[in-house]
Coordinates of C-alpha atoms in Angstrom, one line a residue:
M1 CA -16.9 -44.6 3.5
N2 CA -15.1 -45.1 0.2
W3 CA -12.5 -42.5 1.3
L4 CA -12.0 -44.5 4.4
K5 CA -11.6 -47.7 2.5
S6 CA -9.1 -46.0 0.1
Q7 CA -6.8 -45.3 3.0
F8 CA -6.1 -49.0 3.2
Q9 CA -5.4 -49.3 -0.5
P10 CA -1.8 -50.1 -1.4
V11 CA 0.1 -47.2 -3.1
D12 CA 3.7 -46.6 -4.2
N13 CA 5.7 -46.1 -1.0
S14 CA 8.3 -43.8 -2.7
P15 CA 7.4 -40.7 -0.7
L16 CA 7.6 -42.6 2.6
I17 CA 11.0 -44.1 1.7
L18 CA 12.4 -40.7 0.6
F19 CA 11.2 -39.1 3.8
R20 CA 12.8 -41.8 5.9
I21 CA 16.2 -41.0 4.4
C22 CA 15.7 -37.3 4.9
F23 CA 14.3 -37.7 8.4
G24 CA 17.2 -39.9 9.5
A25 CA 19.8 -37.5 8.1
L26 CA 18.1 -34.6 9.9
V27 CA 17.9 -36.5 13.2
F28 CA 21.7 -37.2 12.9
L29 CA 22.5 -33.5 12.1
E30 CA 20.2 -32.3 15.0
C31 CA 21.7 -34.6 17.6
F32 CA 25.4 -34.5 16.6
G33 CA 25.2 -30.8 15.9
A34 CA 23.8 -30.2 19.4
T35 CA 27.1 -31.5 20.8
L36 CA 29.3 -29.4 18.4
T37 CA 27.5 -26.1 18.9
G38 CA 27.5 -26.4 22.7
W39 CA 23.8 -26.7 23.1
V40 CA 24.1 -29.9 25.1
K41 CA 26.5 -28.2 27.5
R42 CA 24.4 -25.0 27.9
A43 CA 21.0 -26.7 28.1
L44 CA 21.6 -29.8 30.0
I45 CA 25.1 -30.0 31.7
E46 CA 25.8 -26.5 33.0
P47 CA 22.5 -25.8 34.8
E48 CA 22.5 -26.3 38.6
F49 CA 18.8 -26.9 38.3
N50 CA 16.8 -28.1 35.3
F51 CA 13.2 -27.2 34.6
T52 CA 11.8 -30.6 33.8
L53 CA 8.2 -31.6 32.9
I54 CA 6.3 -30.9 36.1
G55 CA 6.0 -34.2 38.0
M56 CA 9.1 -35.6 36.5
E57 CA 11.7 -33.7 38.6
W58 CA 13.5 -37.0 39.1
L59 CA 14.4 -36.9 35.3
Q60 CA 17.7 -35.2 35.4
P61 CA 20.5 -35.2 32.7
P62 CA 23.3 -37.7 33.2
D63 CA 26.4 -36.1 34.8
G64 CA 29.3 -34.8 32.8
P65 CA 30.3 -36.6 29.6
W66 CA 27.4 -39.1 29.7
M67 CA 25.1 -36.5 28.3
Y68 CA 27.3 -36.3 25.2
V69 CA 27.2 -40.1 25.0
Y70 CA 23.5 -39.9 25.2
F71 CA 23.4 -37.5 22.2
Y72 CA 25.9 -39.6 20.3
A73 CA 23.6 -42.6 20.7
M74 CA 20.7 -40.5 19.2
S75 CA 23.0 -39.6 16.3
V76 CA 23.6 -43.3 15.7
C77 CA 19.8 -43.8 15.8
G78 CA 19.5 -41.2 13.0
L79 CA 21.9 -43.1 10.8
M80 CA 20.1 -46.3 11.5
I81 CA 16.9 -44.6 10.4
M82 CA 18.4 -43.1 7.3
F83 CA 20.0 -46.3 6.1
G84 CA 17.2 -48.5 7.3
Y85 CA 19.5 -50.6 9.4
Y86 CA 17.6 -52.3 12.2
Y87 CA 15.1 -49.5 11.5
R88 CA 12.5 -50.3 14.1
M89 CA 15.1 -50.4 16.8
G90 CA 16.7 -47.2 15.6
V91 CA 13.5 -45.2 15.4
G92 CA 12.1 -46.7 18.6
L93 CA 15.2 -45.9 20.6
F94 CA 15.4 -42.4 19.2
T95 CA 11.8 -41.7 20.1
I96 CA 12.3 -42.7 23.7
L97 CA 15.6 -40.9 24.1
W98 CA 14.4 -37.7 22.4
T99 CA 11.2 -37.6 24.4
L100 CA 13.2 -37.9 27.6
V101 CA 15.4 -35.0 26.5
Y102 CA 12.3 -33.0 25.8
W103 CA 11.0 -33.7 29.3
M104 CA 14.4 -33.0 30.9
Q105 CA 14.4 -29.3 30.2
K106 CA 12.0 -26.6 28.9
S107 CA 14.2 -23.5 29.1
H108 CA 15.0 -24.1 25.4
Y109 CA 11.4 -25.1 24.4
N110 CA 10.9 -25.1 20.7
N111 CA 7.9 -26.4 18.7
H112 CA 10.1 -28.5 16.4
Y113 CA 11.3 -30.5 19.4
Y114 CA 7.7 -31.5 20.0
L115 CA 7.0 -32.1 16.3
L116 CA 10.0 -34.4 16.2
I117 CA 8.4 -36.6 18.8
L118 CA 5.1 -36.8 16.8
L119 CA 6.9 -37.6 13.6
S120 CA 9.0 -40.2 15.3
L121 CA 5.8 -41.9 16.6
F122 CA 4.5 -41.9 13.0
M123 CA 7.8 -43.3 11.7
L124 CA 7.6 -46.1 14.3
I125 CA 4.3 -47.5 12.9
V126 CA 4.8 -47.1 9.2
P127 CA 6.9 -49.5 7.1
A128 CA 9.5 -46.9 6.0
H129 CA 12.3 -49.5 5.7
A130 CA 10.5 -51.6 3.2
Y131 CA 12.6 -50.4 0.2
A132 CA 16.1 -48.9 -0.3
S133 CA 17.2 -50.0 3.1
R134 CA 19.7 -52.4 4.7
D135 CA 16.8 -54.3 6.3
A136 CA 15.2 -54.8 2.9
K137 CA 18.4 -56.3 1.6
R138 CA 18.8 -58.6 4.5
W139 CA 15.2 -59.7 5.3
N140 CA 12.8 -60.5 2.4
S141 CA 9.9 -60.3 4.9
V142 CA 10.1 -56.5 5.0
V143 CA 10.6 -55.9 1.3
S144 CA 7.7 -54.0 -0.3
T145 CA 7.2 -51.4 -3.0
T146 CA 3.9 -50.3 -1.6
C147 CA 2.3 -49.1 1.6
P148 CA -1.3 -48.4 2.7
R149 CA -2.4 -44.9 1.7
W150 CA -2.9 -43.9 5.3
C151 CA 0.9 -44.0 5.8
I152 CA 1.1 -40.9 3.7
T153 CA -2.2 -39.3 4.8
I154 CA -1.3 -39.0 8.5
F155 CA 1.7 -36.8 7.7
V156 CA -0.5 -34.5 5.5
V157 CA -3.2 -34.2 8.2
Q158 CA -0.5 -33.5 10.9
L159 CA 1.0 -30.7 8.7
W160 CA -2.5 -29.2 8.1
I161 CA -3.0 -29.0 11.9
V162 CA 0.5 -27.4 12.4
F163 CA 0.0 -24.7 9.7
T164 CA -3.6 -24.0 10.4
F165 CA -3.1 -23.2 14.0
A166 CA 0.2 -21.4 13.3
A167 CA -1.8 -19.0 11.1
A168 CA -4.8 -18.7 13.5
H169 CA -2.6 -17.8 16.5
K170 CA -0.9 -15.0 14.5
L171 CA -4.2 -13.1 14.4
Y172 CA -3.6 -11.1 17.5
P173 CA -2.5 -7.4 18.0
G174 CA 1.1 -8.2 19.0
W175 CA 1.8 -9.9 15.7
L176 CA -0.4 -7.8 13.4
N177 CA 0.9 -4.4 14.7
G178 CA 4.4 -5.6 14.1
D179 CA 5.7 -5.3 17.7
F180 CA 7.1 -8.8 17.9
I181 CA 8.8 -8.8 14.4
A182 CA 10.2 -5.3 15.0
M183 CA 11.7 -6.3 18.3
N184 CA 13.0 -9.6 16.9
F185 CA 14.6 -8.1 13.8
L186 CA 16.1 -5.2 15.9
G187 CA 18.2 -7.8 17.7
K188 CA 19.5 -9.0 14.3
R189 CA 20.5 -5.5 13.0
N190 CA 24.2 -6.3 13.1
R191 CA 23.9 -9.6 11.1
W192 CA 26.2 -9.6 8.1
L193 CA 24.4 -8.7 4.8
I194 CA 20.8 -9.3 6.0
G195 CA 20.8 -7.1 9.2
P196 CA 20.1 -3.8 7.5
W197 CA 17.4 -5.4 5.3
L198 CA 15.6 -6.8 8.3
Q199 CA 15.1 -3.2 9.5
K200 CA 13.1 -2.2 6.4
D201 CA 9.4 -1.6 7.1
W202 CA 8.3 -3.2 3.9
L203 CA 10.1 -6.4 4.6
Q204 CA 8.7 -6.6 8.1
Q205 CA 5.2 -6.1 6.7
L206 CA 5.8 -8.8 4.2
V207 CA 6.9 -11.2 7.0
I208 CA 3.8 -10.3 9.1
Y209 CA 1.1 -10.7 6.5
G210 CA 3.0 -13.1 4.3
G211 CA 3.6 -15.4 7.3
I212 CA -0.2 -15.6 8.0
L213 CA -1.0 -16.2 4.3
F214 CA 1.7 -18.8 3.9
D215 CA 0.6 -20.8 7.0
A216 CA -3.1 -20.6 6.1
C217 CA -2.8 -21.5 2.5
I218 CA 0.3 -23.7 1.9
V219 CA -1.3 -27.1 2.6
Y220 CA -4.2 -26.3 0.2
L221 CA -1.8 -25.0 -2.5
L222 CA 0.2 -28.2 -2.2
L223 CA -2.8 -30.4 -2.4
W224 CA -4.0 -28.8 -5.6
K225 CA -2.1 -30.2 -8.5
K226 CA -2.1 -26.9 -10.5
T227 CA -0.4 -24.9 -7.8
R228 CA 1.7 -27.7 -6.3
K229 CA 5.0 -26.9 -8.0
A230 CA 4.8 -23.2 -7.3
A231 CA 3.8 -23.9 -3.7
F232 CA 6.8 -26.2 -3.3
V233 CA 9.2 -23.5 -4.5
L234 CA 7.4 -21.0 -2.2
A235 CA 7.8 -23.4 0.7
I236 CA 11.5 -23.8 0.0
V237 CA 12.1 -20.0 -0.1
F238 CA 9.9 -19.4 3.1
N239 CA 11.8 -22.1 5.1
L240 CA 15.2 -21.1 3.9
F241 CA 14.4 -17.5 5.0
N242 CA 13.3 -18.8 8.4
S243 CA 16.5 -20.8 8.7
L244 CA 18.7 -17.8 7.8
V245 CA 16.9 -15.3 10.0
F246 CA 15.7 -17.2 13.0
H247 CA 18.3 -20.0 13.4
I248 CA 15.8 -22.7 14.4
G249 CA 17.8 -25.8 13.7
I250 CA 16.5 -28.5 11.4
F251 CA 12.9 -27.3 11.6
P252 CA 12.8 -25.5 8.2
Y253 CA 14.5 -28.5 6.5
L254 CA 12.2 -30.9 8.2
M255 CA 9.2 -28.9 6.8
I256 CA 10.7 -29.0 3.3
A257 CA 11.2 -32.8 3.6
L258 CA 7.6 -33.3 4.6
M259 CA 6.5 -31.7 1.3
V260 CA 7.2 -35.0 -0.4
F261 CA 3.9 -36.4 0.9
F262 CA 2.0 -34.0 -1.3
F263 CA 3.5 -35.2 -4.6
E264 CA 2.3 -38.1 -6.6
P265 CA 4.2 -41.2 -5.6
E266 CA 5.0 -41.9 -9.2
T267 CA 6.7 -38.5 -9.5
I268 CA 8.9 -39.2 -6.4
R269 CA 9.7 -42.7 -7.8
R270 CA 10.6 -41.3 -11.2
I271 CA 13.0 -38.7 -9.8
F272 CA 14.6 -40.5 -6.9
F273 CA 14.1 -44.3 -7.4
K274 CA 14.4 -44.8 -11.1
K275 CA 15.2 -48.5 -10.8
K276 CA 12.1 -49.2 -8.7
P277 CA 9.2 -51.0 -10.5
I278 CA 6.2 -49.0 -11.6
I279 CA 3.2 -49.6 -9.2
T280 CA -0.3 -50.0 -10.6
T281 CA -2.9 -49.2 -8.0
E282 CA -5.9 -51.5 -7.9
K283 CA -9.2 -49.9 -8.7
S284 CA -11.2 -52.0 -6.3
L285 CA -11.3 -50.8 -2.7
P286 CA -10.4 -53.2 0.1
S287 CA -13.0 -54.0 2.8
L288 CA -12.7 -52.7 6.3
T289 CA -11.5 -55.4 8.7
P290 CA -11.8 -55.2 12.5
S291 CA -8.1 -54.3 12.6
C292 CA -8.6 -51.5 10.1
I293 CA -11.5 -50.1 12.2
G294 CA -9.4 -50.3 15.3
L295 CA -6.6 -48.3 13.6
V296 CA -9.1 -45.7 12.4
A297 CA -10.4 -45.3 15.9
L298 CA -6.8 -44.9 17.2
F299 CA -6.1 -42.1 14.7
V300 CA -9.5 -40.4 15.4
V301 CA -8.5 -40.2 19.1
Y302 CA -5.0 -39.0 18.2
F303 CA -6.1 -36.2 15.8
A304 CA -9.0 -35.2 18.0
H305 CA -6.4 -34.6 20.8
Q306 CA -4.2 -32.7 18.3
L307 CA -7.1 -30.4 17.5
Y308 CA -7.9 -29.9 21.2
L309 CA -4.4 -28.9 22.3
P310 CA -4.2 -25.7 20.3
V311 CA -7.5 -24.4 21.5
R312 CA -7.4 -25.6 25.1
H313 CA -6.2 -22.2 26.3
H314 CA -9.8 -20.9 25.9
L315 CA -10.8 -23.1 28.8
Y316 CA -8.4 -21.2 31.2
K317 CA -9.1 -17.8 32.8
G318 CA -6.7 -15.0 31.8
D319 CA -4.6 -14.2 28.8
V320 CA -2.5 -17.2 27.6
F321 CA 0.2 -14.8 26.4
Y322 CA 0.8 -14.0 30.1
T323 CA -0.4 -17.1 32.0
E324 CA 1.2 -19.6 29.5
E325 CA -1.6 -22.0 30.4
G326 CA -2.3 -23.9 27.2
H327 CA 0.7 -22.3 25.3
R328 CA 2.9 -25.4 24.8
L329 CA 2.0 -28.1 22.3
A330 CA -0.3 -25.7 20.5
W331 CA 1.8 -24.5 17.5
R332 CA 2.0 -21.0 19.0
M333 CA 5.2 -20.3 17.1
M334 CA 7.3 -17.1 17.1
L335 CA 4.5 -14.9 18.5
R336 CA 5.8 -12.8 21.3
Y337 CA 8.8 -11.4 23.2
K338 CA 8.6 -11.5 27.0
S339 CA 11.0 -9.8 29.4
G340 CA 10.9 -8.9 33.0
Y341 CA 12.3 -9.8 36.4
T342 CA 11.6 -12.2 39.2
N343 CA 12.9 -12.2 42.8
Y344 CA 11.9 -14.5 45.7
T345 CA 11.4 -13.6 49.3
V346 CA 12.2 -16.6 51.6
Y347 CA 10.9 -16.5 55.2
S348 CA 12.0 -19.1 57.7
P349 CA 9.6 -19.3 60.7
Q350 CA 12.1 -21.5 62.5
A351 CA 14.9 -19.0 62.2
D352 CA 12.5 -16.0 62.3
S353 CA 14.3 -14.4 59.4
S354 CA 13.7 -13.6 55.7
W355 CA 16.0 -12.9 52.8
I356 CA 15.8 -12.1 49.1
V357 CA 16.9 -14.6 46.5
N358 CA 17.9 -13.5 43.0
P359 CA 17.4 -16.5 40.6
K360 CA 20.4 -15.4 38.5
Q361 CA 22.6 -16.7 41.4
H362 CA 21.4 -20.2 40.6
L363 CA 20.3 -20.3 36.9
T364 CA 22.1 -20.0 33.6
T365 CA 21.7 -17.0 31.4
Q366 CA 19.1 -18.7 29.2
Q367 CA 17.1 -20.0 32.2
S368 CA 17.2 -16.5 33.8
A369 CA 15.8 -15.0 30.6
S370 CA 13.0 -17.6 30.3
L371 CA 11.9 -17.5 34.0
P372 CA 10.1 -14.2 34.3
G373 CA 7.6 -15.0 31.5
H374 CA 6.7 -18.5 32.6
P375 CA 4.6 -19.0 35.7
D376 CA 5.2 -22.8 35.7
M377 CA 8.9 -22.2 35.9
I378 CA 8.5 -19.6 38.6
W379 CA 6.6 -22.2 40.6
Q380 CA 9.1 -24.9 39.9
F381 CA 12.0 -22.8 41.1
A382 CA 10.1 -21.8 44.2
R383 CA 9.8 -25.6 45.0
Y384 CA 13.5 -26.0 44.3
L385 CA 14.4 -23.2 46.8
H386 CA 12.0 -24.8 49.4
K387 CA 13.8 -28.1 49.2
K388 CA 17.2 -26.5 49.2
Y389 CA 16.7 -24.4 52.3
E390 CA 14.9 -27.3 54.1
K391 CA 18.0 -29.5 53.5
E392 CA 20.2 -26.6 54.8
G393 CA 18.3 -26.6 58.2
F394 CA 16.0 -23.6 57.7
G395 CA 12.9 -25.8 58.2
D396 CA 9.6 -25.4 56.3
V397 CA 10.3 -22.0 54.7
E398 CA 7.7 -19.8 52.9
I399 CA 8.5 -18.6 49.4
R400 CA 6.9 -15.7 47.7
A401 CA 7.7 -14.2 44.3
E402 CA 7.9 -10.6 43.2
A403 CA 7.4 -11.2 39.4
F404 CA 6.8 -8.7 36.7
V405 CA 6.7 -9.3 32.9
S406 CA 6.4 -7.2 29.8
L407 CA 4.8 -8.6 26.6
N408 CA 6.4 -7.2 23.5
K409 CA 6.4 -3.4 24.0
E410 CA 3.7 -3.4 26.7
P411 CA 4.4 -2.0 30.2
L412 CA 5.4 -4.3 33.0
V413 CA 2.6 -6.1 34.8
R414 CA 2.6 -8.2 37.9
L415 CA 2.5 -11.9 37.0
I416 CA 2.4 -13.7 40.3
D417 CA 0.3 -12.9 43.5
P418 CA 3.0 -11.7 45.9
E419 CA 0.9 -12.8 49.0
V420 CA 0.9 -16.5 47.9
D421 CA 3.4 -19.0 49.4
L422 CA 4.3 -20.8 46.3
A423 CA 5.9 -23.6 48.3
K424 CA 2.5 -24.6 49.5
M425 CA 0.6 -24.2 46.2
P426 CA -0.1 -27.4 44.2
W427 CA 0.3 -27.4 40.5
Q428 CA -3.1 -27.6 38.6
P429 CA -2.5 -28.7 35.0
L430 CA -6.2 -28.9 34.1
K431 CA -7.5 -25.6 35.4
H432 CA -6.3 -22.0 36.0
S433 CA -4.1 -21.3 39.0
E434 CA -5.6 -18.2 40.7
W435 CA -2.1 -17.0 41.8
I436 CA -1.2 -16.5 38.2
L437 CA -2.2 -12.9 37.3
S438 CA -2.7 -11.3 33.9
P439 CA -4.3 -8.2 32.4
D440 CA -8.0 -8.7 31.4
K441 CA -8.4 -10.1 27.8

């Protein structure tokens, strides 16, 4: 109970303020950079058909240049967050816009897109603009040099969940035997300077077992004062390596920025906010008011759900590496390489004719590469074809998929029951779909 009371005790808000500045800068770089690198064009503008969140097919990207305007608006939100200028408006608008982008497409799914939503929700409820911000200079009502301890604790707990399950999910043969890393690094063999090094067996073994140890231990090493500095240096090296090798956007730098929550607030104040007054924490613990208890209940529900999501795949029949049921939102990061092919047979009873559809005729290169390994996308594209041919006057067509997939270096296996008319199959998000096949666990 004392620990719970301590979470409402005021502490120096320096880590929160510093993270706000870093978070806003990274949001700006992510969104503005997506327009410069062509990601917006490839992922959202060029596709004839977008794989949205199931049930939200109406959520399609704006046409033409408006998608760029959309991302420029998010870039401005990043600057508003960084400078603390109309902070709540900036972070609130960014959270909505980024979540919609996340729901618009899943061909380019990345765990850090999801993490960015969760962190944005946190930033929406914490007073990260209370110091060193434009809002604090304009409005005395928001000025503060402290924040409740829970404003820092929630970031630490979220990181513990991310790293703990990232480590646990690596404990499977495809990671431990080196298949995924070998295949991934083979594709980088022509990279300048680092390409030949990535082919070294000793380096691949270091990545395999070092990755597990890092994910499993880093939070604990950061929490312990004696190992904190060394762990921070290790985290920087680890994340810079990931950035250099895997090219995963702002994610490595976001993880480095989150490390500020493990350091003593006084340390952060002394290094980054030297003019800020020294804060003396009261020794007496505050009492738990009804609003405090309500907030605790809210976080209990939230973190219980965060613990459920990474293990929910055990509730589904089949191997999650094939079925993908329970894969997303579970911190299953950089674990497997899937390849294969999918073709559709369309039969029109009205025209009494059938034909083969190659998805590559309708999808972008990235979408075509993602489709064979994702049953939900195979199902969505079948629904798309059904509507397309129905509009073209072929009536209520039947659509079946000839889908095969290979996991890492394993042989091709059939992924979808070829006898099932996918156009008639409802999507079942809370239980296994029997038409999705996989080898026995």
